[in-house]
Amino acid sequence: QNYLDNFWPDLKAAHELFGSILQARRERESESQENNGKEYPEHLPMEILEAGIKSGRYIQGTLNVNKHRAQLEAFVRLQGFGSKETG
């Protein structure tokens, strides 16, 4: 803000953009506080997810997204599968 005020006091578009970015940041911080620091709220309560995993209704794993084709390609690596461990 100081930089804009001191060096570009008449550049209205830059001041509007800065204000917009600042507002978006405040909204994101507010949402993060509401969600206990999580970027996205949980869709189901944890106890339902845990019960679903134990019953086999849900699976648990790590989401892997192709960084070059993120809109098109992703998969879930299941825990205990695909590792190089021998047993």
mmCIF file of N, CA and C in Angstrom:
data_model
loop_
_atom_site.group_PDB
_atom_site.id
_atom_site.type_symbol
_atom_site.label_atom_id
_atom_site.label_comp_id
_atom_site.label_asym_id
_atom_site.label_seq_id
_atom_site.Cartn_x
_atom_site.Cartn_y
_atom_site.Cartn_z
ATOM 1 N N GLN A 1 0.831 -1.186 0.000
ATOM 2 C CA GLN A 1 0.000 0.000 0.000
ATOM 3 C C GLN A 1 0.878 1.253 0.000
ATOM 4 N N ASN A 2 1.887 1.261 0.853
ATOM 5 C CA ASN A 2 2.788 2.416 0.916
ATOM 6 C C ASN A 2 3.496 2.656 -0.415
ATOM 7 N N TYR A 3 3.943 1.583 -1.047
ATOM 8 C CA TYR A 3 4.614 1.710 -2.333
ATOM 9 C C TYR A 3 3.694 2.382 -3.352
ATOM 10 N N LEU A 4 2.466 1.897 -3.431
ATOM 11 C CA LEU A 4 1.518 2.492 -4.376
ATOM 12 C C LEU A 4 1.247 3.954 -4.034
ATOM 13 N N ASP A 5 1.041 4.220 -2.755
ATOM 14 C CA ASP A 5 0.754 5.597 -2.339
ATOM 15 C C ASP A 5 1.910 6.539 -2.650
ATOM 16 N N ASN A 6 3.142 6.068 -2.436
ATOM 17 C CA ASN A 6 4.312 6.929 -2.622
ATOM 18 C C ASN A 6 4.741 7.084 -4.077
ATOM 19 N N PHE A 7 4.703 5.984 -4.830
ATOM 20 C CA PHE A 7 5.261 6.030 -6.185
ATOM 21 C C PHE A 7 4.214 6.097 -7.293
ATOM 22 N N TRP A 8 3.014 5.625 -7.027
ATOM 23 C CA TRP A 8 1.964 5.595 -8.046
ATOM 24 C C TRP A 8 0.637 6.115 -7.491
ATOM 25 N N PRO A 9 0.611 7.296 -6.941
ATOM 26 C CA PRO A 9 -0.613 7.796 -6.300
ATOM 27 C C PRO A 9 -1.788 7.976 -7.269
ATOM 28 N N ASP A 10 -1.505 8.181 -8.558
ATOM 29 C CA ASP A 10 -2.576 8.425 -9.523
ATOM 30 C C ASP A 10 -2.962 7.189 -10.338
ATOM 31 N N LEU A 11 -2.336 6.070 -10.081
ATOM 32 C CA LEU A 11 -2.620 4.857 -10.856
ATOM 33 C C LEU A 11 -3.795 4.113 -10.216
ATOM 34 N N LYS A 12 -4.987 4.544 -10.584
ATOM 35 C CA LYS A 12 -6.221 4.053 -9.971
ATOM 36 C C LYS A 12 -6.382 2.537 -10.113
ATOM 37 N N ALA A 13 -6.066 1.988 -11.286
ATOM 38 C CA ALA A 13 -6.233 0.551 -11.517
ATOM 39 C C ALA A 13 -5.380 -0.273 -10.559
ATOM 40 N N ALA A 14 -4.159 0.171 -10.296
ATOM 41 C CA ALA A 14 -3.277 -0.558 -9.378
ATOM 42 C C ALA A 14 -3.824 -0.516 -7.952
ATOM 43 N N HIS A 15 -4.352 0.627 -7.552
ATOM 44 C CA HIS A 15 -4.940 0.743 -6.211
ATOM 45 C C HIS A 15 -6.182 -0.149 -6.084
ATOM 46 N N GLU A 16 -6.990 -0.214 -7.143
ATOM 47 C CA GLU A 16 -8.175 -1.076 -7.117
ATOM 48 C C GLU A 16 -7.779 -2.551 -7.059
ATOM 49 N N LEU A 17 -6.759 -2.912 -7.833
ATOM 50 C CA LEU A 17 -6.277 -4.292 -7.815
ATOM 51 C C LEU A 17 -5.733 -4.664 -6.441
ATOM 52 N N PHE A 18 -4.954 -3.782 -5.851
ATOM 53 C CA PHE A 18 -4.420 -4.035 -4.512
ATOM 54 C C PHE A 18 -5.562 -4.224 -3.508
ATOM 55 N N GLY A 19 -6.565 -3.368 -3.585
ATOM 56 C CA GLY A 19 -7.714 -3.488 -2.688
ATOM 57 C C GLY A 19 -8.438 -4.809 -2.878
ATOM 58 N N SER A 20 -8.581 -5.230 -4.122
ATOM 59 C CA SER A 20 -9.241 -6.495 -4.417
ATOM 60 C C SER A 20 -8.454 -7.680 -3.864
ATOM 61 N N ILE A 21 -7.145 -7.665 -4.045
ATOM 62 C CA ILE A 21 -6.291 -8.740 -3.531
ATOM 63 C C ILE A 21 -6.336 -8.771 -2.006
ATOM 64 N N LEU A 22 -6.294 -7.615 -1.384
ATOM 65 C CA LEU A 22 -6.344 -7.534 0.073
ATOM 66 C C LEU A 22 -7.666 -8.090 0.607
ATOM 67 N N GLN A 23 -8.766 -7.751 -0.049
ATOM 68 C CA GLN A 23 -10.083 -8.247 0.368
ATOM 69 C C GLN A 23 -10.161 -9.767 0.208
ATOM 70 N N ALA A 24 -9.672 -10.294 -0.909
ATOM 71 C CA ALA A 24 -9.689 -11.740 -1.132
ATOM 72 C C ALA A 24 -8.859 -12.455 -0.072
ATOM 73 N N ARG A 25 -7.724 -11.868 0.287
ATOM 74 C CA ARG A 25 -6.863 -12.466 1.312
ATOM 75 C C ARG A 25 -7.569 -12.485 2.667
ATOM 76 N N ARG A 26 -8.236 -11.389 3.010
ATOM 77 C CA ARG A 26 -8.970 -11.347 4.276
ATOM 78 C C ARG A 26 -10.087 -12.386 4.308
ATOM 79 N N GLU A 27 -10.805 -12.533 3.180
ATOM 80 C CA GLU A 27 -11.882 -13.524 3.115
ATOM 81 C C GLU A 27 -11.328 -14.938 3.264
ATOM 82 N N ARG A 28 -10.202 -15.206 2.630
ATOM 83 C CA ARG A 28 -9.600 -16.534 2.723
ATOM 84 C C ARG A 28 -9.140 -16.830 4.146
ATOM 85 N N GLU A 29 -8.545 -15.841 4.805
ATOM 86 C CA GLU A 29 -8.115 -16.030 6.192
ATOM 87 C C GLU A 29 -9.317 -16.263 7.101
ATOM 88 N N SER A 30 -10.400 -15.543 6.847
ATOM 89 C CA SER A 30 -11.617 -15.711 7.634
ATOM 90 C C SER A 30 -12.190 -17.111 7.449
ATOM 91 N N GLU A 31 -12.231 -17.588 6.198
ATOM 92 C CA GLU A 31 -12.733 -18.936 5.923
ATOM 93 C C GLU A 31 -11.835 -19.989 6.568
ATOM 94 N N SER A 32 -10.527 -19.755 6.551
ATOM 95 C CA SER A 32 -9.586 -20.691 7.147
ATOM 96 C C SER A 32 -9.818 -20.794 8.656
ATOM 97 N N GLN A 33 -10.090 -19.666 9.300
ATOM 98 C CA GLN A 33 -10.362 -19.679 10.738
ATOM 99 C C GLN A 33 -11.655 -20.424 11.029
ATOM 100 N N GLU A 34 -12.666 -20.241 10.187
ATOM 101 C CA GLU A 34 -13.942 -20.931 10.374
ATOM 102 C C GLU A 34 -13.782 -22.438 10.212
ATOM 103 N N ASN A 35 -12.837 -22.866 9.369
ATOM 104 C CA ASN A 35 -12.625 -24.285 9.099
ATOM 105 C C ASN A 35 -11.471 -24.866 9.909
ATOM 106 N N ASN A 36 -11.145 -24.222 11.020
ATOM 107 C CA ASN A 36 -10.068 -24.675 11.912
ATOM 108 C C ASN A 36 -8.739 -24.841 11.183
ATOM 109 N N GLY A 37 -8.417 -23.894 10.315
ATOM 110 C CA GLY A 37 -7.138 -23.899 9.627
ATOM 111 C C GLY A 37 -7.084 -24.760 8.387
ATOM 112 N N LYS A 38 -8.172 -25.476 8.068
ATOM 113 C CA LYS A 38 -8.188 -26.316 6.877
ATOM 114 C C LYS A 38 -8.629 -25.476 5.687
ATOM 115 N N GLU A 39 -7.979 -25.705 4.565
ATOM 116 C CA GLU A 39 -8.309 -24.916 3.380
ATOM 117 C C GLU A 39 -9.713 -25.241 2.877
ATOM 118 N N TYR A 40 -10.093 -26.500 2.954
ATOM 119 C CA TYR A 40 -11.420 -26.919 2.503
ATOM 120 C C TYR A 40 -12.157 -27.579 3.664
ATOM 121 N N PRO A 41 -13.446 -27.307 3.802
ATOM 122 C CA PRO A 41 -14.202 -27.967 4.874
ATOM 123 C C PRO A 41 -14.375 -29.455 4.564
ATOM 124 N N GLU A 42 -14.491 -30.253 5.598
ATOM 125 C CA GLU A 42 -14.728 -31.682 5.411
ATOM 126 C C GLU A 42 -16.154 -31.883 4.908
ATOM 127 N N HIS A 43 -16.340 -32.884 4.054
ATOM 128 C CA HIS A 43 -17.656 -33.148 3.490
ATOM 129 C C HIS A 43 -18.486 -34.059 4.381
ATOM 130 N N LEU A 44 -17.851 -34.974 5.056
ATOM 131 C CA LEU A 44 -18.539 -35.882 5.968
ATOM 132 C C LEU A 44 -17.846 -35.827 7.319
ATOM 133 N N PRO A 45 -18.598 -36.032 8.397
ATOM 134 C CA PRO A 45 -17.962 -36.077 9.712
ATOM 135 C C PRO A 45 -16.941 -37.219 9.771
ATOM 136 N N MET A 46 -15.874 -37.010 10.521
ATOM 137 C CA MET A 46 -14.781 -37.976 10.593
ATOM 138 C C MET A 46 -15.255 -39.348 11.064
ATOM 139 N N GLU A 47 -16.192 -39.398 12.011
ATOM 140 C CA GLU A 47 -16.637 -40.713 12.507
ATOM 141 C C GLU A 47 -17.349 -41.517 11.421
ATOM 142 N N ILE A 48 -18.057 -40.844 10.516
ATOM 143 C CA ILE A 48 -18.716 -41.541 9.407
ATOM 144 C C ILE A 48 -17.671 -42.045 8.417
ATOM 145 N N LEU A 49 -16.658 -41.235 8.152
ATOM 146 C CA LEU A 49 -15.589 -41.665 7.248
ATOM 147 C C LEU A 49 -14.847 -42.867 7.810
ATOM 148 N N GLU A 50 -14.503 -42.806 9.102
ATOM 149 C CA GLU A 50 -13.772 -43.924 9.712
ATOM 150 C C GLU A 50 -14.587 -45.204 9.674
ATOM 151 N N ALA A 51 -15.881 -45.110 9.969
ATOM 152 C CA ALA A 51 -16.750 -46.289 9.927
ATOM 153 C C ALA A 51 -16.853 -46.815 8.494
ATOM 154 N N GLY A 52 -16.950 -45.916 7.531
ATOM 155 C CA GLY A 52 -17.030 -46.320 6.131
ATOM 156 C C GLY A 52 -15.760 -46.996 5.648
ATOM 157 N N ILE A 53 -14.618 -46.527 6.123
ATOM 158 C CA ILE A 53 -13.344 -47.152 5.750
ATOM 159 C C ILE A 53 -13.259 -48.551 6.347
ATOM 160 N N LYS A 54 -13.659 -48.689 7.623
ATOM 161 C CA LYS A 54 -13.614 -49.999 8.270
ATOM 162 C C LYS A 54 -14.565 -50.995 7.609
ATOM 163 N N SER A 55 -15.731 -50.519 7.163
ATOM 164 C CA SER A 55 -16.716 -51.415 6.551
ATOM 165 C C SER A 55 -16.405 -51.724 5.090
ATOM 166 N N GLY A 56 -15.484 -50.970 4.492
ATOM 167 C CA GLY A 56 -15.151 -51.179 3.086
ATOM 168 C C GLY A 56 -15.964 -50.320 2.130
ATOM 169 N N ARG A 57 -16.840 -49.497 2.666
ATOM 170 C CA ARG A 57 -17.638 -48.614 1.811
ATOM 171 C C ARG A 57 -16.765 -47.524 1.184
ATOM 172 N N TYR A 58 -15.793 -47.028 1.927
ATOM 173 C CA TYR A 58 -14.868 -46.006 1.454
ATOM 174 C C TYR A 58 -13.458 -46.576 1.448
ATOM 175 N N ILE A 59 -12.603 -45.972 0.663
ATOM 176 C CA ILE A 59 -11.198 -46.339 0.664
ATOM 177 C C ILE A 59 -10.385 -45.147 1.150
ATOM 178 N N GLN A 60 -9.203 -45.416 1.651
ATOM 179 C CA GLN A 60 -8.314 -44.369 2.126
ATOM 180 C C GLN A 60 -7.004 -44.474 1.374
ATOM 181 N N GLY A 61 -6.504 -43.339 0.926
ATOM 182 C CA GLY A 61 -5.261 -43.338 0.197
ATOM 183 C C GLY A 61 -4.761 -41.926 -0.019
ATOM 184 N N THR A 62 -3.769 -41.806 -0.869
ATOM 185 C CA THR A 62 -3.161 -40.531 -1.186
ATOM 186 C C THR A 62 -3.560 -40.137 -2.598
ATOM 187 N N LEU A 63 -4.064 -38.921 -2.758
ATOM 188 C CA LEU A 63 -4.450 -38.417 -4.068
ATOM 189 C C LEU A 63 -3.210 -37.933 -4.800
ATOM 190 N N ASN A 64 -2.987 -38.453 -5.979
ATOM 191 C CA ASN A 64 -1.877 -38.033 -6.838
ATOM 192 C C ASN A 64 -2.467 -37.385 -8.083
ATOM 193 N N VAL A 65 -2.059 -36.159 -8.367
ATOM 194 C CA VAL A 65 -2.568 -35.408 -9.505
ATOM 195 C C VAL A 65 -1.416 -35.158 -10.474
ATOM 196 N N ASN A 66 -1.653 -35.426 -11.751
ATOM 197 C CA ASN A 66 -0.648 -35.170 -12.775
ATOM 198 C C ASN A 66 -0.469 -33.667 -12.904
ATOM 199 N N LYS A 67 0.732 -33.159 -12.628
ATOM 200 C CA LYS A 67 0.942 -31.714 -12.631
ATOM 201 C C LYS A 67 0.840 -31.112 -14.024
ATOM 202 N N HIS A 68 0.994 -31.912 -15.057
ATOM 203 C CA HIS A 68 0.892 -31.396 -16.418
ATOM 204 C C HIS A 68 -0.524 -31.492 -16.967
ATOM 205 N N ARG A 69 -1.335 -32.366 -16.393
ATOM 206 C CA ARG A 69 -2.713 -32.562 -16.864
ATOM 207 C C ARG A 69 -3.661 -32.609 -15.660
ATOM 208 N N ALA A 70 -3.520 -31.641 -14.767
ATOM 209 C CA ALA A 70 -4.246 -31.659 -13.495
ATOM 210 C C ALA A 70 -5.759 -31.685 -13.676
ATOM 211 N N GLN A 71 -6.276 -31.091 -14.728
ATOM 212 C CA GLN A 71 -7.722 -31.078 -14.960
ATOM 213 C C GLN A 71 -8.234 -32.428 -15.451
ATOM 214 N N LEU A 72 -7.310 -33.277 -15.944
ATOM 215 C CA LEU A 72 -7.735 -34.508 -16.605
ATOM 216 C C LEU A 72 -7.255 -35.791 -15.954
ATOM 217 N N GLU A 73 -6.181 -35.739 -15.184
ATOM 218 C CA GLU A 73 -5.570 -36.981 -14.752
ATOM 219 C C GLU A 73 -5.175 -36.964 -13.282
ATOM 220 N N ALA A 74 -5.726 -37.906 -12.533
ATOM 221 C CA ALA A 74 -5.395 -38.078 -11.120
ATOM 222 C C ALA A 74 -5.742 -39.511 -10.718
ATOM 223 N N PHE A 75 -5.138 -39.983 -9.637
ATOM 224 C CA PHE A 75 -5.478 -41.302 -9.116
ATOM 225 C C PHE A 75 -5.244 -41.324 -7.618
ATOM 226 N N VAL A 76 -5.834 -42.314 -6.956
ATOM 227 C CA VAL A 76 -5.662 -42.494 -5.516
ATOM 228 C C VAL A 76 -4.790 -43.719 -5.303
ATOM 229 N N ARG A 77 -3.682 -43.514 -4.601
ATOM 230 C CA ARG A 77 -2.790 -44.628 -4.254
ATOM 231 C C ARG A 77 -3.261 -45.168 -2.910
ATOM 232 N N LEU A 78 -3.725 -46.408 -2.914
ATOM 233 C CA LEU A 78 -4.248 -47.009 -1.695
ATOM 234 C C LEU A 78 -3.123 -47.343 -0.735
ATOM 235 N N GLN A 79 -3.400 -47.202 0.548
ATOM 236 C CA GLN A 79 -2.408 -47.538 1.557
ATOM 237 C C GLN A 79 -2.223 -49.041 1.567
ATOM 238 N N GLY A 80 -0.961 -49.462 1.545
ATOM 239 C CA GLY A 80 -0.677 -50.895 1.577
ATOM 240 C C GLY A 80 -0.620 -51.533 0.204
ATOM 241 N N PHE A 81 -0.966 -50.799 -0.854
ATOM 242 C CA PHE A 81 -0.915 -51.331 -2.206
ATOM 243 C C PHE A 81 0.110 -50.526 -3.013
ATOM 244 N N GLY A 82 0.812 -51.197 -3.877
ATOM 245 C CA GLY A 82 1.734 -50.524 -4.776
ATOM 246 C C GLY A 82 3.058 -50.149 -4.141
ATOM 247 N N SER A 83 3.274 -50.544 -2.903
ATOM 248 C CA SER A 83 4.565 -50.242 -2.285
ATOM 249 C C SER A 83 5.568 -51.310 -2.684
ATOM 250 N N LYS A 84 6.818 -51.035 -2.481
ATOM 251 C CA LYS A 84 7.870 -51.973 -2.869
ATOM 252 C C LYS A 84 8.211 -52.952 -1.754
ATOM 253 N N GLU A 85 7.407 -52.951 -0.709
ATOM 254 C CA GLU A 85 7.665 -53.863 0.400
ATOM 255 C C GLU A 85 7.357 -55.308 -0.021
ATOM 256 N N THR A 86 8.142 -56.227 0.481
ATOM 257 C CA THR A 86 7.848 -57.646 0.240
ATOM 258 C C THR A 86 7.463 -58.272 1.567
ATOM 259 N N GLY A 87 6.511 -59.148 1.520
ATOM 260 C CA GLY A 87 6.104 -59.720 2.797
ATOM 261 C C GLY A 87 5.597 -61.037 2.598
#
